[in-house]
mmCIF file of C-alpha atoms in Angstrom:
data_model
loop_
_atom_site.group_PDB
_atom_site.id
_atom_site.type_symbol
_atom_site.label_atom_id
_atom_site.label_comp_id
_atom_site.label_asym_id
_atom_site.label_seq_id
_atom_site.Cartn_x
_atom_site.Cartn_y
_atom_site.Cartn_z
ATOM 1 C CA UNK A 313 -61.229 -131.527 197.149
ATOM 2 C CA UNK A 314 -63.031 -134.737 198.077
ATOM 3 C CA UNK A 315 -63.206 -135.553 201.801
ATOM 4 C CA UNK A 316 -62.812 -139.103 203.013
ATOM 5 C CA UNK A 317 -65.545 -140.756 205.041
ATOM 6 C CA UNK A 318 -64.566 -140.645 208.720
ATOM 7 C CA UNK A 319 -66.014 -144.135 209.175
ATOM 8 C CA UNK A 320 -63.852 -145.461 206.332
ATOM 9 C CA UNK A 321 -60.750 -143.844 207.852
ATOM 10 C CA UNK A 322 -61.478 -145.194 211.345
ATOM 11 C CA UNK A 323 -62.096 -148.726 210.046
ATOM 12 C CA UNK A 324 -59.248 -148.842 207.529
ATOM 13 C CA UNK A 325 -56.685 -147.523 209.999
ATOM 14 C CA UNK A 326 -57.713 -149.988 212.680
ATOM 15 C CA UNK A 327 -59.173 -147.307 214.934
ATOM 16 C CA UNK A 328 -56.112 -145.133 214.276
ATOM 17 C CA UNK A 329 -53.383 -147.759 214.728
ATOM 18 C CA UNK A 330 -52.420 -147.250 211.084
ATOM 19 C CA UNK A 331 -51.203 -143.750 211.906
ATOM 20 C CA UNK A 332 -48.462 -145.186 214.150
ATOM 21 C CA UNK A 333 -45.252 -143.971 212.436
ATOM 22 C CA UNK A 334 -43.021 -146.959 213.248
ATOM 23 C CA UNK A 335 -44.592 -150.066 211.725
ATOM 24 C CA UNK A 336 -48.292 -149.352 211.298
ATOM 25 C CA UNK A 337 -48.978 -152.936 210.169
ATOM 26 C CA UNK A 338 -47.452 -154.279 213.349
ATOM 27 C CA UNK A 339 -49.435 -151.728 215.372
ATOM 28 C CA UNK A 340 -52.675 -152.950 213.760
ATOM 29 C CA UNK A 341 -51.796 -156.598 214.396
ATOM 30 C CA UNK A 342 -50.851 -155.865 218.012
ATOM 31 C CA UNK A 343 -54.118 -153.981 218.561
ATOM 32 C CA UNK A 344 -56.122 -156.894 217.112
ATOM 33 C CA UNK A 345 -54.229 -159.342 219.331
ATOM 34 C CA UNK A 346 -54.914 -157.155 222.383
ATOM 35 C CA UNK A 347 -58.620 -157.066 221.498
ATOM 36 C CA UNK A 348 -58.613 -160.863 221.204
ATOM 37 C CA UNK A 349 -56.785 -161.246 224.529
ATOM 38 C CA UNK A 350 -59.336 -159.025 226.265
ATOM 39 C CA UNK A 351 -62.154 -161.076 224.745
ATOM 40 C CA UNK A 352 -60.421 -164.305 225.829
ATOM 41 C CA UNK A 353 -60.801 -163.243 229.477
ATOM 42 C CA UNK A 354 -64.461 -162.331 229.023
ATOM 43 C CA UNK A 355 -65.796 -165.188 226.881
ATOM 44 C CA UNK A 356 -65.931 -168.950 227.022
ATOM 45 C CA UNK A 357 -63.681 -170.760 224.515
ATOM 46 C CA UNK A 358 -66.665 -171.545 222.252
ATOM 47 C CA UNK A 359 -67.949 -167.959 222.368
ATOM 48 C CA UNK A 360 -64.419 -166.670 221.747
ATOM 49 C CA UNK A 361 -64.084 -168.861 218.651
ATOM 50 C CA UNK A 362 -67.390 -167.659 217.162
ATOM 51 C CA UNK A 363 -66.725 -164.043 218.123
ATOM 52 C CA UNK A 364 -63.306 -164.193 216.439
ATOM 53 C CA UNK A 365 -64.834 -165.789 213.347
ATOM 54 C CA UNK A 366 -67.457 -163.040 213.274
ATOM 55 C CA UNK A 367 -64.755 -160.373 213.593
ATOM 56 C CA UNK A 368 -62.914 -161.899 210.631
ATOM 57 C CA UNK A 369 -66.004 -161.970 208.408
ATOM 58 C CA UNK A 370 -67.362 -158.566 209.421
ATOM 59 C CA UNK A 371 -64.028 -156.738 209.289
ATOM 60 C CA UNK A 372 -63.123 -158.342 205.959
ATOM 61 C CA UNK A 373 -66.331 -156.914 204.497
ATOM 62 C CA UNK A 374 -66.011 -153.544 206.245
ATOM 63 C CA UNK A 375 -62.283 -153.361 205.512
ATOM 64 C CA UNK A 376 -62.855 -154.035 201.834
ATOM 65 C CA UNK A 377 -65.496 -151.289 201.745
ATOM 66 C CA UNK A 378 -63.323 -148.814 203.673
ATOM 67 C CA UNK A 379 -60.240 -149.513 201.571
ATOM 68 C CA UNK A 380 -62.260 -149.107 198.378
ATOM 69 C CA UNK A 381 -63.547 -145.732 199.629
ATOM 70 C CA UNK A 382 -60.033 -144.514 200.478
ATOM 71 C CA UNK A 383 -58.139 -145.789 197.433
ATOM 72 C CA UNK A 384 -58.973 -142.780 195.214
ATOM 73 C CA UNK A 385 -57.246 -140.420 197.654
ATOM 74 C CA UNK A 386 -54.775 -142.679 199.501
ATOM 75 C CA UNK A 387 -53.692 -144.896 196.593
ATOM 76 C CA UNK A 388 -53.289 -148.668 196.300
ATOM 77 C CA UNK A 389 -52.654 -150.433 199.637
ATOM 78 C CA UNK A 390 -51.325 -147.503 201.681
ATOM 79 C CA UNK A 391 -49.367 -148.426 204.811
ATOM 80 C CA UNK A 392 -51.862 -146.688 207.105
ATOM 81 C CA UNK A 393 -54.590 -149.178 206.073
ATOM 82 C CA UNK A 394 -54.157 -151.883 208.720
ATOM 83 C CA UNK A 395 -57.601 -153.481 208.958
ATOM 84 C CA UNK A 396 -56.151 -156.217 206.742
ATOM 85 C CA UNK A 397 -53.492 -156.981 209.363
ATOM 86 C CA UNK A 398 -56.179 -157.117 212.030
ATOM 87 C CA UNK A 399 -58.199 -159.665 210.068
ATOM 88 C CA UNK A 400 -55.035 -161.570 209.206
ATOM 89 C CA UNK A 401 -53.906 -162.001 212.809
ATOM 90 C CA UNK A 402 -57.393 -162.924 214.001
ATOM 91 C CA UNK A 403 -57.246 -165.918 211.638
ATOM 92 C CA UNK A 404 -54.608 -167.927 213.577
ATOM 93 C CA UNK A 405 -56.137 -166.670 216.826
ATOM 94 C CA UNK A 406 -59.147 -168.838 215.976
ATOM 95 C CA UNK A 407 -57.185 -171.800 217.327
ATOM 96 C CA UNK A 408 -55.288 -170.066 220.140
ATOM 97 C CA UNK A 409 -56.328 -170.680 223.736
ATOM 98 C CA UNK A 410 -54.124 -168.381 225.777
ATOM 99 C CA UNK A 411 -51.669 -165.526 225.740
ATOM 100 C CA UNK A 412 -48.637 -167.667 224.771
ATOM 101 C CA UNK A 413 -50.401 -169.025 221.699
ATOM 102 C CA UNK A 414 -51.698 -165.525 220.945
ATOM 103 C CA UNK A 415 -48.155 -164.147 221.009
ATOM 104 C CA UNK A 416 -46.974 -166.973 218.769
ATOM 105 C CA UNK A 417 -49.888 -166.318 216.388
ATOM 106 C CA UNK A 418 -48.879 -162.646 216.206
ATOM 107 C CA UNK A 419 -45.226 -163.471 215.468
ATOM 108 C CA UNK A 420 -46.138 -166.098 212.862
ATOM 109 C CA UNK A 421 -48.605 -163.776 211.166
ATOM 110 C CA UNK A 422 -46.124 -160.897 210.973
ATOM 111 C CA UNK A 423 -43.509 -163.291 209.555
ATOM 112 C CA UNK A 424 -45.812 -164.461 206.762
ATOM 113 C CA UNK A 425 -47.136 -160.931 206.185
ATOM 114 C CA UNK A 426 -43.642 -159.446 205.810
ATOM 115 C CA UNK A 427 -41.880 -162.283 203.927
ATOM 116 C CA UNK A 428 -44.939 -163.060 201.736
ATOM 117 C CA UNK A 429 -44.090 -166.646 200.666
ATOM 118 C CA UNK A 430 -46.266 -169.303 199.008
ATOM 119 C CA UNK A 431 -48.564 -167.138 196.894
ATOM 120 C CA UNK A 432 -49.018 -164.287 199.360
ATOM 121 C CA UNK A 433 -46.849 -161.977 197.234
ATOM 122 C CA UNK A 434 -48.917 -162.840 194.150
ATOM 123 C CA UNK A 435 -52.100 -161.764 195.949
ATOM 124 C CA UNK A 436 -50.349 -158.633 197.228
ATOM 125 C CA UNK A 437 -49.599 -157.584 193.641
ATOM 126 C CA UNK A 438 -53.255 -157.722 192.615
ATOM 127 C CA UNK A 439 -55.168 -154.459 192.397
ATOM 128 C CA UNK A 440 -58.364 -153.663 194.239
ATOM 129 C CA UNK A 441 -59.631 -153.356 197.777
ATOM 130 C CA UNK A 442 -60.435 -157.056 198.207
ATOM 131 C CA UNK A 443 -56.850 -158.025 197.334
ATOM 132 C CA UNK A 444 -55.537 -155.674 200.018
ATOM 133 C CA UNK A 445 -57.414 -157.925 202.444
ATOM 134 C CA UNK A 446 -56.760 -161.247 200.677
ATOM 135 C CA UNK A 447 -52.977 -161.419 201.038
ATOM 136 C CA UNK A 448 -53.262 -160.931 204.801
ATOM 137 C CA UNK A 449 -56.009 -163.530 205.050
ATOM 138 C CA UNK A 450 -53.712 -166.022 203.311
ATOM 139 C CA UNK A 451 -50.851 -165.053 205.645
ATOM 140 C CA UNK A 452 -53.278 -165.702 208.501
ATOM 141 C CA UNK A 453 -54.208 -169.128 207.121
ATOM 142 C CA UNK A 454 -50.539 -170.125 206.839
ATOM 143 C CA UNK A 455 -49.959 -168.828 210.366
ATOM 144 C CA UNK A 456 -52.888 -170.890 211.630
ATOM 145 C CA UNK A 457 -51.506 -174.033 209.987
ATOM 146 C CA UNK A 458 -48.062 -173.552 211.528
ATOM 147 C CA UNK A 459 -49.587 -172.660 214.912
ATOM 148 C CA UNK A 460 -51.725 -175.804 214.798
ATOM 149 C CA UNK A 461 -48.665 -177.946 213.987
ATOM 150 C CA UNK A 462 -46.688 -176.366 216.832
ATOM 151 C CA UNK A 463 -49.560 -176.921 219.265
ATOM 152 C CA UNK A 464 -49.825 -180.538 218.080
ATOM 153 C CA UNK A 465 -46.080 -181.132 218.457
ATOM 154 C CA UNK A 466 -45.756 -179.425 221.860
ATOM 155 C CA UNK A 467 -49.204 -180.324 223.130
ATOM 156 C CA UNK A 468 -51.372 -177.802 224.906
#
């Protein structure tokens, strides 16, 4: 029996959040939002933006690798793989500036991730580790657009 890489499991499950039995995707997105909120208190807005962008790029690459490693034993897009939700929610958080916008980013991302409109479902149906990540990235982009429009309408 082939053993999975512990690093791949830790990364893919969002440091274990994917093992949460009631909504692992939401658990991963909440963890990523909590990480961002902690960083928002420690970093300047400019540093926070570039740190979040770095997290998106690095975890997309690492998440693709980890998912690829786990697919032979866990199957295509298993629910316990939540690194994609983490990357997805960090995308609208690029433009957030506080906890209220962070909460709105989380809600918007989960909406787009669950409903899967506007091409997200088409990406979700594709096979391969990158596509596991891609549909959540697109959900994050749509969330960022809506968040930006709401910020523009309401003003900061």
